[in-house]
Amino acid sequence: MKFRAKIVDAACLNHFTRVSAMVAKLAKICALRISPQTMNFILSDKVAGGGVSMWCELEQENFFSEFQMEGVSAENNAIYLELTSENLSRALKTAQNARALKVKLTNKHFPCLTVSIELLSVSSSSRIVTHDIPVKVIPRKLWKDLQEPTVPDSDVSIYLPVLKTMKSIVEKMRNLSNHLIIEANLSGDLNLKIETELVCVTTHFKDLGNPPLASEDASQDRDPEQMAEVRIDIRKLLQFLAGQQVNPTRAVCNIVSNKLVHFDLLHEDVSLQYFIPAFS
Amino acid sequence: LALRSVNSCRSAYGCVLFSPLFFQHYQWSTSVKVNENDSKTSNLNCKLGMKSILPIFRCLNSLERNVENCRIFTRSDQCKVVIQFFCRHGIRRTHNVCFQESQPLQVIFEKSMCSNTLVIQPRVLAEAVVLFTSSQEEVTLAVTPLSVCLKSSSDEPMDLTNSVYSEMFVGPEEFDFFQIGVDTEITFCFKELKGMLTFSEATHAPIAIHFDFPGKPMALSIDDMLLEANFILATLADEPSRASSQQSLCLSQKQKRSDPMCSPNNNSKTGKNVTSKAPGCILRKTAPKRLYPNETQTDIPVLENCGSPIRKRVNGGDISEVPESSVSDTEETPGS
């Protein structure tokens, strides 16, 4: 197994750092999948994660000026690593004004992702910084749990409002209840509701717009005013929203009534899918 | 005016001397009789509780915005130090802090006798410090005449696979003064360095680092016209059995540095740096915790010897007994 890659462009480096910071906020420990074309940060829906799953994908050629990898074998040309996302995020943050950043898979008593940064210091002399981030190689038998999730047929698909606004509302609601109901319809209405014994609070978002549906039939059968709802753990939604430091290029919310909510985000060229199951 | 402090396990000592010029007005009246028996010195030597004095000077931003004048005077008849803030809008805030007489702490350390001296701008050091994840307890400074490297301490046991190992090379040209007589690697507490760095950034003066071989304490000092600060930190002694007994080293790291310690507090959630201007430092909850001596002190202790310590691993709960340390070079003598 071999992996080495290099980033020289400042914008690419910043973007990669932001993606890594976002992943660190969404999943404490995640899987990193390296394949010839893409890099993925994956959180599978194990019980430990509370059923939440995440799939983040980026095209390696949009970031790395050099990228070489050799997977486990020719038929299985991929590398799956498990790491503590914060370690990678912190290491990348130290590369703020770097001239170049190199990442490679190494073995220093145990497998590591070694990040080497060439910094230009104030006195214009070059400084080399190295971080060895410990990783675990995920064996092939566990790869099946880390595949791209199938996008479920949703009842309603709607564009999200500005995430910052949504986050501050959900933060306040968090104080009142642990459960939140998300409901939306095909007329661009989205509601966030909490219901407790003492109080019910609903925030209404209107005119959000709905993405065009894949199948024609579904749109004809469904009454555009009819709400599809799902009750979820508010903390999971908050964690998701807290991870979005920048407003995404595109943000879609897909609701499968009473089953799950699927967030499909695009941050420039990086796609993020986040699934929160209904509260059982 | 001298402010001195030492941490509970005697591995870090700080002393800041303020010249009278630092103050707008400085008046020492020898007519004050502190201790009638003590005719030799007319100094006022007292100790104040950290918890009493730190909160008064907290929130620098708000102090800068609101306080026009600050008056500090002693009422030795009442064993009090009075700190008065004259704020805007005619508001006057008075704090009375009781003190106890004590002997001044002294650490004898000859900076000029050190074979290695580096002088660096605080900015440069701060940039290096940013690299290390805050779960890092110790950091190693490795020097040769050609390079300086700051790196994560390699004392981590091999099964602590969650910690990132970082290293940064800084070229000699980045230092204002660079003199390396002996190639060496010294390991010391990172938190103490960070605290001192915050202080030095405020003074804008370069930091001088004096050190020798592992085990011998190192000195970090700042000397500008108005004040002189010296921080003496213990360094990890080079143990021949280092490779094989990494576990015990982690636990006994403090132990090896200087005098036998007091038995530590098992509450390792907060450790506050004892120097007067340093920020509080909270241990991260995510990294596996090794017991870090609780430096929150209500009292700056008069130097005293404590019994042999018993250390507890926070996450394991195993108790390991650690032997008394070998004599180190830190000489600490109580004031006369």
Coordinates of C-alpha atoms in Angstrom, one line a residue:
Chain A
M1 CA 0.0 0.0 0.0
K2 CA 1.4 3.3 -0.9
F3 CA 0.1 6.8 -0.8
R4 CA 1.8 10.2 -1.4
A5 CA 0.3 13.5 -2.5
K6 CA 1.2 17.1 -2.6
I7 CA -0.6 20.4 -2.5
V8 CA 1.1 23.5 -3.7
D9 CA -1.8 25.9 -4.4
A10 CA -2.8 28.1 -1.4
A11 CA -6.5 28.1 -2.3
C12 CA -6.5 24.3 -2.6
L13 CA -4.8 24.0 0.7
N14 CA -7.2 26.3 2.5
H15 CA -10.2 24.4 1.0
F16 CA -8.8 21.1 2.0
T17 CA -8.1 22.4 5.5
R18 CA -11.7 23.6 5.7
V19 CA -13.1 20.3 4.6
S20 CA -11.0 18.6 7.2
A21 CA -12.2 21.0 9.9
M22 CA -15.8 20.3 8.9
V23 CA -15.2 16.5 9.1
A24 CA -13.6 17.0 12.5
K25 CA -16.8 18.7 13.7
L26 CA -19.0 15.9 12.3
A27 CA -17.2 12.8 13.3
K28 CA -14.6 12.2 16.0
I29 CA -13.3 9.2 14.3
C30 CA -13.8 8.6 10.7
A31 CA -12.6 6.5 7.8
L32 CA -10.5 7.9 5.1
R33 CA -10.8 6.2 1.8
I34 CA -8.1 6.9 -0.8
S35 CA -8.7 5.7 -4.4
P36 CA -7.2 6.8 -7.6
Q37 CA -9.7 9.5 -8.4
T38 CA -11.3 10.4 -5.1
M39 CA -10.8 10.9 -1.5
N40 CA -13.6 10.2 1.0
F41 CA -14.2 10.9 4.6
I42 CA -16.7 8.3 5.8
L43 CA -18.7 7.8 9.0
S44 CA -20.8 4.6 8.9
D45 CA -24.1 4.3 10.6
K46 CA -22.9 2.2 13.5
V47 CA -24.7 2.3 16.8
A48 CA -21.8 4.2 18.3
G49 CA -22.5 7.1 16.0
G50 CA -26.1 6.9 16.9
G51 CA -27.1 5.8 13.5
V52 CA -25.8 9.0 11.8
S53 CA -23.8 8.4 8.7
M54 CA -21.7 10.7 6.6
W55 CA -20.2 10.5 3.2
C56 CA -17.9 13.2 2.0
E57 CA -16.3 13.1 -1.4
L58 CA -13.7 15.1 -3.2
E59 CA -12.0 14.7 -6.5
Q60 CA -8.3 14.4 -5.8
E61 CA -7.2 16.3 -8.9
N62 CA -9.0 19.4 -7.7
F63 CA -6.7 19.6 -4.8
F64 CA -3.4 17.8 -5.3
S65 CA -0.8 18.7 -7.8
E66 CA 0.7 15.3 -7.3
F67 CA -1.2 12.2 -6.3
Q68 CA 0.1 8.6 -6.3
M69 CA -1.6 5.7 -4.7
E70 CA -1.4 1.9 -4.7
G71 CA -4.2 0.1 -3.0
V72 CA -4.2 -3.2 -1.1
S73 CA -4.2 -5.1 -4.4
A74 CA -4.8 -4.5 -8.1
E75 CA -8.5 -5.6 -7.9
N76 CA -9.0 -3.7 -4.7
N77 CA -7.2 -0.5 -5.5
A78 CA -8.1 1.5 -2.5
I79 CA -6.8 2.3 0.9
Y80 CA -9.1 2.6 3.9
L81 CA -7.7 4.2 7.0
E82 CA -9.3 5.0 10.3
L83 CA -8.2 8.2 12.1
T84 CA -9.1 10.8 14.6
S85 CA -10.3 13.6 12.4
E86 CA -9.2 16.3 14.7
N87 CA -5.6 15.2 14.4
L88 CA -5.7 15.8 10.7
S89 CA -7.5 19.0 11.0
R90 CA -5.1 20.5 13.5
A91 CA -2.1 19.4 11.5
L92 CA -3.5 21.1 8.4
K93 CA -4.3 24.3 10.3
T94 CA -0.6 24.7 11.0
A95 CA -0.1 24.9 7.3
Q96 CA -1.7 28.3 7.0
N97 CA 0.9 30.0 4.9
A98 CA 2.7 27.0 3.6
R99 CA 4.6 26.9 0.4
A100 CA 3.9 23.2 0.0
L101 CA 2.2 20.4 1.8
K102 CA 2.9 16.7 1.4
V103 CA 0.9 13.9 2.7
K104 CA 2.1 10.3 2.7
L105 CA 1.3 7.0 4.3
T106 CA 4.3 5.9 6.4
N107 CA 5.1 3.3 9.0
K108 CA 6.8 4.7 12.1
H109 CA 6.3 1.8 14.5
F110 CA 2.7 2.0 13.5
P111 CA 1.0 3.3 10.4
C112 CA 0.9 7.0 10.1
L113 CA -0.3 9.7 7.8
T114 CA 2.7 12.0 7.7
V115 CA 2.0 15.6 6.8
S116 CA 5.1 17.6 5.9
I117 CA 4.7 21.3 5.6
E118 CA 7.2 23.7 4.1
L119 CA 6.6 27.1 5.7
L120 CA 7.9 30.4 4.8
S121 CA 8.7 32.2 8.0
V122 CA 8.9 36.0 8.6
S123 CA 12.6 36.1 8.1
S124 CA 12.1 34.4 4.7
S125 CA 13.9 31.3 5.7
S126 CA 12.2 28.0 5.1
R127 CA 10.9 25.9 8.0
I128 CA 9.9 22.3 7.8
V129 CA 7.2 21.1 10.0
T130 CA 6.2 17.4 10.2
H131 CA 3.2 15.8 11.8
D132 CA 2.9 12.0 12.1
I133 CA -0.8 11.3 12.5
P134 CA -1.4 7.7 13.7
V135 CA -3.9 5.8 11.6
K136 CA -5.3 2.3 11.6
V137 CA -5.5 0.4 8.4
I138 CA -9.0 -0.9 7.9
P139 CA -9.0 -4.5 6.7
R140 CA -10.8 -5.5 3.5
K141 CA -13.5 -7.5 5.3
L142 CA -14.8 -4.3 6.8
W143 CA -14.9 -2.3 3.6
K144 CA -18.5 -3.3 2.8
D145 CA -19.7 -1.1 5.7
L146 CA -18.0 1.9 4.3
Q147 CA -19.5 2.1 0.8
E148 CA -21.3 5.0 -0.6
P149 CA -24.8 5.1 0.9
T150 CA -27.7 4.6 -1.4
V151 CA -29.8 7.7 -1.7
P152 CA -33.2 6.7 -0.5
D153 CA -36.4 7.6 -2.4
S154 CA -37.5 10.6 -0.5
D155 CA -41.0 11.9 0.0
V156 CA -39.9 15.5 -0.2
S157 CA -36.8 17.2 -1.4
I158 CA -36.3 20.9 -0.6
Y159 CA -33.5 23.5 -0.6
L160 CA -32.3 24.5 2.8
P161 CA -32.4 28.1 4.2
V162 CA -29.2 29.8 5.1
L163 CA -27.5 27.3 7.5
K164 CA -26.3 29.9 9.9
T165 CA -29.9 31.0 10.5
M166 CA -31.0 27.5 10.8
K167 CA -28.3 26.7 13.3
S168 CA -29.1 29.6 15.6
I169 CA -32.7 28.6 15.7
V170 CA -32.0 25.0 16.4
E171 CA -29.5 26.1 19.1
K172 CA -32.3 27.9 20.9
M173 CA -34.7 25.1 20.5
R174 CA -32.1 22.7 21.9
N175 CA -32.7 24.3 25.3
L176 CA -36.4 23.2 25.2
S177 CA -36.3 19.7 23.9
N178 CA -34.2 16.8 22.8
H179 CA -36.4 16.0 19.8
L180 CA -37.1 18.1 16.8
I181 CA -39.5 17.5 14.0
I182 CA -38.4 18.6 10.5
E183 CA -41.2 18.8 8.0
A184 CA -41.3 20.0 4.5
N185 CA -43.4 20.0 1.4
L186 CA -43.1 20.4 -2.3
S187 CA -44.2 24.1 -2.1
G188 CA -41.0 25.3 -0.6
D189 CA -42.2 25.3 3.0
L190 CA -40.0 23.9 5.7
N191 CA -40.9 23.8 9.4
L192 CA -38.8 23.1 12.4
K193 CA -41.0 22.1 15.3
I194 CA -40.5 21.1 18.9
E195 CA -43.3 19.9 21.1
T196 CA -43.1 19.6 24.8
E197 CA -45.7 19.3 27.5
L198 CA -45.5 23.0 28.2
V199 CA -44.8 24.6 24.9
C200 CA -44.7 24.1 21.2
V201 CA -42.4 26.2 19.1
T202 CA -42.4 26.1 15.3
T203 CA -40.2 28.1 12.9
H204 CA -41.5 28.4 9.4
F205 CA -39.4 28.9 6.4
K206 CA -41.2 29.7 3.2
D207 CA -40.3 30.0 -0.5
L208 CA -37.3 27.9 -0.2
G209 CA -37.8 26.1 -3.6
N210 CA -37.7 22.5 -4.4
P211 CA -35.2 20.8 -6.6
P212 CA -36.6 19.1 -9.6
L213 CA -37.7 15.6 -8.7
A214 CA -36.1 12.6 -10.4
S215 CA -39.3 10.8 -11.3
E216 CA -42.2 12.5 -12.8
D217 CA -44.7 10.2 -11.2
A218 CA -43.8 11.1 -7.7
S219 CA -44.4 14.8 -8.3
Q220 CA -47.8 14.2 -9.7
D221 CA -49.1 11.9 -7.0
R222 CA -48.1 14.0 -4.1
D223 CA -50.1 17.0 -2.9
P224 CA -47.5 19.9 -2.9
E225 CA -48.9 21.2 0.3
Q226 CA -48.6 17.9 2.1
M227 CA -45.8 17.8 4.7
A228 CA -43.4 14.9 5.1
E229 CA -42.0 14.9 8.6
V230 CA -39.4 13.1 10.6
R231 CA -38.6 13.4 14.3
I232 CA -34.9 13.4 15.0
D233 CA -32.5 14.0 17.8
I234 CA -31.9 17.7 17.9
R235 CA -28.3 17.3 19.0
K236 CA -27.4 15.4 15.9
L237 CA -28.9 18.1 13.7
L238 CA -27.0 20.7 15.7
Q239 CA -23.8 18.9 15.3
F240 CA -24.4 18.8 11.6
L241 CA -25.1 22.4 11.3
A242 CA -22.2 23.4 13.6
G243 CA -19.9 21.7 11.1
Q244 CA -20.9 24.0 8.3
Q245 CA -18.7 27.0 8.8
V246 CA -19.3 28.4 5.4
N247 CA -22.7 28.4 3.6
P248 CA -22.6 25.7 1.0
T249 CA -22.9 26.2 -2.7
R250 CA -25.9 24.0 -2.7
A251 CA -27.9 22.5 0.2
V252 CA -30.7 20.0 -0.2
C253 CA -32.7 18.3 2.4
N254 CA -34.5 15.0 1.6
I255 CA -37.1 13.7 3.9
V256 CA -38.3 10.1 4.1
S257 CA -41.4 10.3 6.2
N258 CA -40.8 9.0 9.7
K259 CA -37.6 7.3 8.6
L260 CA -34.7 9.6 8.0
V261 CA -33.5 13.0 6.9
H262 CA -30.8 13.2 4.3
F263 CA -28.7 16.3 3.8
D264 CA -27.0 16.7 0.5
L265 CA -24.5 19.5 0.5
L266 CA -22.1 20.8 -2.0
H267 CA -19.2 23.0 -0.8
E268 CA -17.8 24.2 -4.1
D269 CA -16.5 20.9 -5.4
V270 CA -16.7 18.8 -2.3
S271 CA -19.9 16.9 -1.7
L272 CA -21.2 16.0 1.7
Q273 CA -24.0 13.7 2.5
Y274 CA -25.3 13.4 6.0
F275 CA -28.0 11.0 7.2
I276 CA -29.9 11.4 10.4
P277 CA -32.3 8.6 11.3
A278 CA -35.7 9.1 12.9
F279 CA -35.7 9.0 16.6
S280 CA -36.7 5.5 17.6
Chain B
L1 CA 8.7 44.7 43.4
A2 CA 9.2 41.0 42.9
L3 CA 6.6 38.4 42.1
R4 CA 7.6 34.9 42.6
S5 CA 6.0 31.6 42.4
V6 CA 6.8 27.9 42.2
N7 CA 4.5 25.1 41.2
S8 CA 3.4 22.3 43.5
C9 CA 5.9 19.8 42.3
R10 CA 8.8 22.2 42.1
S11 CA 9.3 21.8 38.5
A12 CA 8.7 25.3 37.5
Y13 CA 9.7 28.6 39.1
G14 CA 8.9 32.0 38.0
C15 CA 10.2 35.4 39.2
V16 CA 9.3 38.8 37.7
L17 CA 11.1 41.8 39.0
F18 CA 9.6 45.2 38.4
S19 CA 11.9 48.1 38.6
P20 CA 10.4 51.2 40.3
L21 CA 10.4 52.8 36.8
F22 CA 7.7 50.4 35.7
F23 CA 5.3 52.3 38.0
Q24 CA 4.1 55.8 37.8
H25 CA 4.8 56.2 41.4
Y26 CA 6.8 53.8 43.7
Q27 CA 7.2 54.5 47.3
W28 CA 8.7 52.2 49.8
S29 CA 8.6 53.3 53.3
T30 CA 11.1 51.7 55.7
S31 CA 9.3 52.9 58.7
V32 CA 6.9 50.1 58.2
K33 CA 7.7 47.4 60.8
V34 CA 6.8 44.1 59.4
N35 CA 8.7 41.9 61.7
E36 CA 10.3 43.5 64.6
N37 CA 12.8 40.7 65.1
D38 CA 14.0 40.9 61.6
S39 CA 16.3 43.9 61.6
K40 CA 18.5 42.8 58.8
T41 CA 16.1 43.3 56.0
S42 CA 13.5 45.9 55.5
N43 CA 11.7 44.0 52.8
L44 CA 8.1 43.1 52.9
N45 CA 8.0 39.4 52.1
C46 CA 4.5 38.0 51.9
K47 CA 2.6 35.5 50.1
L48 CA -0.8 35.9 48.5
G49 CA -3.3 33.2 47.5
M50 CA -3.5 32.8 43.7
K51 CA -7.2 32.4 43.9
S52 CA -7.4 35.8 45.7
I53 CA -5.2 37.8 43.4
L54 CA -5.7 36.3 40.0
P55 CA -9.4 37.2 39.7
I56 CA -8.7 40.8 40.4
F57 CA -6.5 41.1 37.3
R58 CA -8.6 38.9 35.1
C59 CA -10.3 40.3 32.0
L60 CA -7.5 42.5 30.7
N61 CA -9.7 43.9 28.0
S62 CA -12.2 45.3 30.5
L63 CA -9.4 46.6 32.7
E64 CA -7.9 48.4 29.9
R65 CA -11.1 49.9 28.9
N66 CA -12.4 51.0 32.2
V67 CA -9.5 51.5 34.6
E68 CA -7.7 54.8 34.6
N69 CA -5.4 54.2 37.5
C70 CA -4.4 51.4 39.8
R71 CA -3.1 51.8 43.2
I72 CA -1.5 49.1 45.2
F73 CA -0.4 49.6 48.8
T74 CA 0.1 47.6 51.9
R75 CA -1.5 47.8 55.2
S76 CA 0.9 45.7 57.2
D77 CA -0.8 46.4 60.4
Q78 CA -3.7 44.5 59.0
C79 CA -1.6 42.1 56.9
K80 CA -3.4 43.3 53.8
V81 CA -2.5 44.4 50.3
V82 CA -5.0 46.8 49.0
I83 CA -5.5 47.1 45.3
Q84 CA -7.6 50.0 44.1
F85 CA -8.9 50.6 40.6
F86 CA -9.9 54.1 39.8
C87 CA -12.3 53.6 36.9
R88 CA -14.2 55.8 34.6
H89 CA -17.3 57.6 35.7
G90 CA -15.7 58.1 39.1
I91 CA -16.1 54.5 40.1
R92 CA -13.5 53.2 42.5
R93 CA -13.1 49.5 43.1
T94 CA -11.1 48.3 46.1
H95 CA -9.8 44.9 46.8
N96 CA -8.3 43.8 50.1
V97 CA -6.2 40.8 49.9
C98 CA -4.8 39.3 53.0
F99 CA -1.3 38.2 53.0
Q100 CA 0.8 35.9 55.1
E101 CA 4.4 36.6 55.8
S102 CA 6.8 34.2 54.2
Q103 CA 10.3 33.7 53.2
P104 CA 11.1 34.6 49.6
L105 CA 11.6 31.8 47.3
Q106 CA 14.9 31.7 45.6
V107 CA 16.3 29.5 42.9
I108 CA 19.9 29.7 42.3
F109 CA 20.6 29.4 38.7
E110 CA 23.6 30.7 36.8
K111 CA 22.4 31.6 33.4
S112 CA 25.9 32.6 32.2
M113 CA 27.2 29.2 33.0
C114 CA 25.0 27.5 30.5
S115 CA 26.6 26.1 27.4
N116 CA 23.7 26.8 25.2
T117 CA 22.0 30.1 24.8
L118 CA 19.3 31.1 22.3
V119 CA 17.6 34.4 22.0
I120 CA 14.5 34.5 20.0
Q121 CA 11.6 36.9 19.3
P122 CA 8.5 35.7 21.0
R123 CA 6.6 35.7 17.7
V124 CA 8.8 33.0 16.3
L125 CA 8.5 30.8 19.3
A126 CA 4.8 31.4 19.4
E127 CA 4.5 30.2 15.8
A128 CA 6.3 27.0 16.7
V129 CA 4.2 26.5 19.8
V130 CA 1.0 26.7 17.7
L131 CA 2.0 23.5 16.0
F132 CA 1.6 21.3 18.9
T133 CA -1.7 19.9 19.8
S134 CA -2.8 21.1 23.2
S135 CA -2.9 17.5 24.5
Q136 CA 0.9 17.6 24.4
E137 CA 2.3 17.7 27.9
E138 CA 5.9 17.8 27.1
V139 CA 8.0 19.1 24.3
T140 CA 11.6 18.4 23.4
L141 CA 14.0 21.0 22.2
A142 CA 16.9 19.4 20.3
V143 CA 19.8 21.6 19.3
T144 CA 22.9 21.2 17.3
P145 CA 25.2 24.0 16.1
L146 CA 23.3 23.9 12.8
S147 CA 19.7 23.5 13.7
V148 CA 17.1 23.8 16.3
C149 CA 14.2 21.4 16.4
L150 CA 11.1 21.6 18.6
K151 CA 9.3 18.2 18.7
S152 CA 6.8 16.2 20.6
S153 CA 8.4 14.4 23.4
S154 CA 9.2 10.8 22.4
D155 CA 8.4 9.4 25.8
E156 CA 4.9 8.4 24.7
P157 CA 4.3 4.7 25.3
M158 CA 3.9 2.9 22.0
D159 CA 0.3 2.1 22.6
L160 CA -0.8 5.6 22.8
T161 CA -1.7 5.6 19.2
N162 CA -3.9 8.7 19.3
S163 CA -1.2 11.3 19.7
V164 CA 0.2 13.1 16.8
Y165 CA 4.0 13.4 16.7
S166 CA 5.0 16.8 15.5
E167 CA 8.4 18.4 14.8
M168 CA 9.5 21.7 13.6
F169 CA 13.0 22.8 12.5
V170 CA 14.0 26.4 12.9
G171 CA 17.2 27.6 11.3
P172 CA 19.9 29.4 13.3
E173 CA 19.3 32.6 11.3
E174 CA 15.9 33.0 13.0
F175 CA 17.5 33.6 16.4
D176 CA 18.7 37.0 17.6
F177 CA 21.5 35.2 19.3
F178 CA 22.6 31.6 18.8
Q179 CA 25.2 29.9 20.8
I180 CA 25.3 26.1 21.1
G181 CA 28.2 24.7 23.0
V182 CA 26.7 21.2 23.5
D183 CA 24.5 19.2 21.2
T184 CA 21.6 18.3 23.4
E185 CA 17.9 17.4 23.6
I186 CA 16.0 18.6 26.6
T187 CA 12.4 17.8 27.4
F188 CA 10.2 20.1 29.5
C189 CA 6.7 20.9 30.2
F190 CA 4.8 22.5 27.4
K191 CA 2.2 24.2 29.4
E192 CA 4.8 26.1 31.3
L193 CA 6.4 27.3 28.1
K194 CA 3.1 28.5 26.7
G195 CA 2.3 30.4 29.8
M196 CA 5.6 32.2 29.7
L197 CA 5.2 32.8 26.0
T198 CA 1.9 34.7 26.5
F199 CA 3.7 36.9 29.0
S200 CA 6.6 37.6 26.7
E201 CA 4.4 38.5 23.8
A202 CA 2.9 41.2 26.0
T203 CA 6.3 42.7 26.7
H204 CA 7.5 42.4 23.1
A205 CA 11.0 41.7 24.4
P206 CA 13.1 38.8 23.1
I207 CA 13.2 35.6 25.1
A208 CA 16.6 34.2 26.1
I209 CA 16.7 30.5 26.6
H210 CA 19.6 29.1 28.7
F211 CA 20.1 25.4 29.0
D212 CA 22.6 22.6 29.2
F213 CA 22.1 18.9 29.4
P214 CA 18.9 16.9 30.2
G215 CA 18.1 16.9 33.8
K216 CA 19.6 20.3 34.5
P217 CA 17.0 23.0 34.7
M218 CA 16.6 25.5 31.9
A219 CA 15.9 29.2 32.1
L220 CA 13.7 31.4 30.0
S221 CA 14.3 35.0 30.6
I222 CA 13.1 38.4 29.5
D223 CA 15.0 41.5 30.2
D224 CA 13.6 44.8 29.2
M225 CA 14.2 48.1 30.8
L226 CA 11.3 48.0 33.2
L227 CA 11.2 44.4 34.2
E228 CA 13.2 41.3 34.4
A229 CA 11.5 37.9 34.2
N230 CA 13.1 34.6 34.8
F231 CA 11.3 31.3 34.5
I232 CA 13.3 28.2 35.6
L233 CA 11.9 24.9 34.3
A234 CA 13.0 21.5 35.2
T235 CA 13.9 19.2 32.4
L236 CA 13.6 15.5 32.1
A237 CA 16.7 13.7 33.2
D238 CA 18.2 11.3 30.7
E239 CA 17.6 7.8 32.0
P240 CA 19.7 5.0 30.7
S241 CA 16.7 2.7 31.0
R242 CA 14.6 5.1 29.1
A243 CA 13.7 2.8 26.2
S244 CA 12.5 0.0 28.4
S245 CA 10.7 1.9 31.1
Q246 CA 8.6 4.3 29.0
Q247 CA 5.5 3.6 31.0
S248 CA 7.0 4.6 34.3
L249 CA 8.7 7.6 32.8
C250 CA 5.4 9.0 31.7
L251 CA 4.1 8.7 35.2
S252 CA 7.1 9.8 37.0
Q253 CA 8.2 12.6 34.7
K254 CA 7.6 15.2 37.2
Q255 CA 9.2 13.1 39.8
K256 CA 12.5 12.9 38.1
R257 CA 12.9 16.5 37.7
S258 CA 13.4 17.9 41.1
D259 CA 12.6 17.4 44.7
P260 CA 10.1 14.8 45.9
M261 CA 6.7 16.0 45.3
C262 CA 3.6 16.4 47.3
S263 CA 1.1 13.7 46.6
P264 CA -0.8 15.0 43.7
N265 CA -4.4 15.9 43.6
N266 CA -6.4 13.3 41.5
N267 CA -8.4 16.0 40.0
S268 CA -6.6 16.7 36.8
K269 CA -9.2 18.7 35.1
T270 CA -7.6 22.1 35.5
G271 CA -4.1 23.1 35.8
K272 CA -3.4 26.8 36.2
N273 CA -0.1 28.3 35.5
V274 CA 1.3 30.0 38.5
T275 CA 2.9 33.0 36.9
S276 CA 0.9 36.1 37.5
K277 CA 0.0 36.9 33.9
A278 CA -0.4 33.5 32.5
P279 CA -3.7 32.2 31.3
G280 CA -5.5 29.2 32.8
C281 CA -5.0 26.0 30.9
I282 CA -7.6 23.3 30.8
L283 CA -6.5 19.7 30.0
R284 CA -8.2 18.4 26.9
K285 CA -10.8 15.8 27.5
T286 CA -10.3 14.0 24.2
A287 CA -6.8 12.8 24.6
P288 CA -6.0 10.0 27.0
K289 CA -5.0 11.8 30.1
R290 CA -1.9 11.3 32.0
L291 CA -2.0 12.7 35.4
Y292 CA -0.8 16.1 35.4
P293 CA -0.1 17.6 38.7
N294 CA -2.7 20.0 39.7
E295 CA -1.1 23.3 40.0
T296 CA -4.0 25.3 41.3
Q297 CA -2.7 26.6 44.5
T298 CA -4.4 28.6 47.1
D299 CA -1.1 29.3 48.7
I300 CA 2.4 29.7 47.4
P301 CA 4.1 27.3 49.7
V302 CA 7.1 27.9 51.8
L303 CA 9.6 25.3 50.5
E304 CA 9.2 22.1 52.3
N305 CA 9.9 18.5 51.6
C306 CA 7.0 16.1 50.9
G307 CA 6.9 12.4 51.2
S308 CA 7.2 10.0 48.3
P309 CA 4.4 10.4 45.9
I310 CA 1.9 7.9 44.6
R311 CA 0.7 8.6 41.1
K312 CA -2.5 7.4 39.7
R313 CA -3.2 7.0 36.0
V314 CA -6.4 8.9 35.4
N315 CA -7.9 6.5 32.8
G316 CA -6.5 3.3 34.1
G317 CA -6.9 3.8 37.8
D318 CA -3.8 1.8 38.5
I319 CA -1.6 3.0 41.3
S320 CA 2.1 2.9 40.7
E321 CA 4.5 3.8 43.3
V322 CA 7.4 5.8 42.1
P323 CA 10.8 6.0 43.8
E324 CA 12.3 9.2 45.1
S325 CA 14.2 11.1 42.5
S326 CA 17.9 11.4 42.2
V327 CA 19.3 14.7 43.3
S328 CA 19.0 17.2 40.5
D329 CA 20.8 20.4 39.9
T330 CA 17.9 22.6 40.9
E331 CA 19.1 24.2 44.0
E332 CA 16.4 25.8 45.9
T333 CA 17.3 27.5 49.1
P334 CA 14.8 29.3 51.2
G335 CA 15.6 32.9 51.8
S336 CA 17.5 33.8 54.9

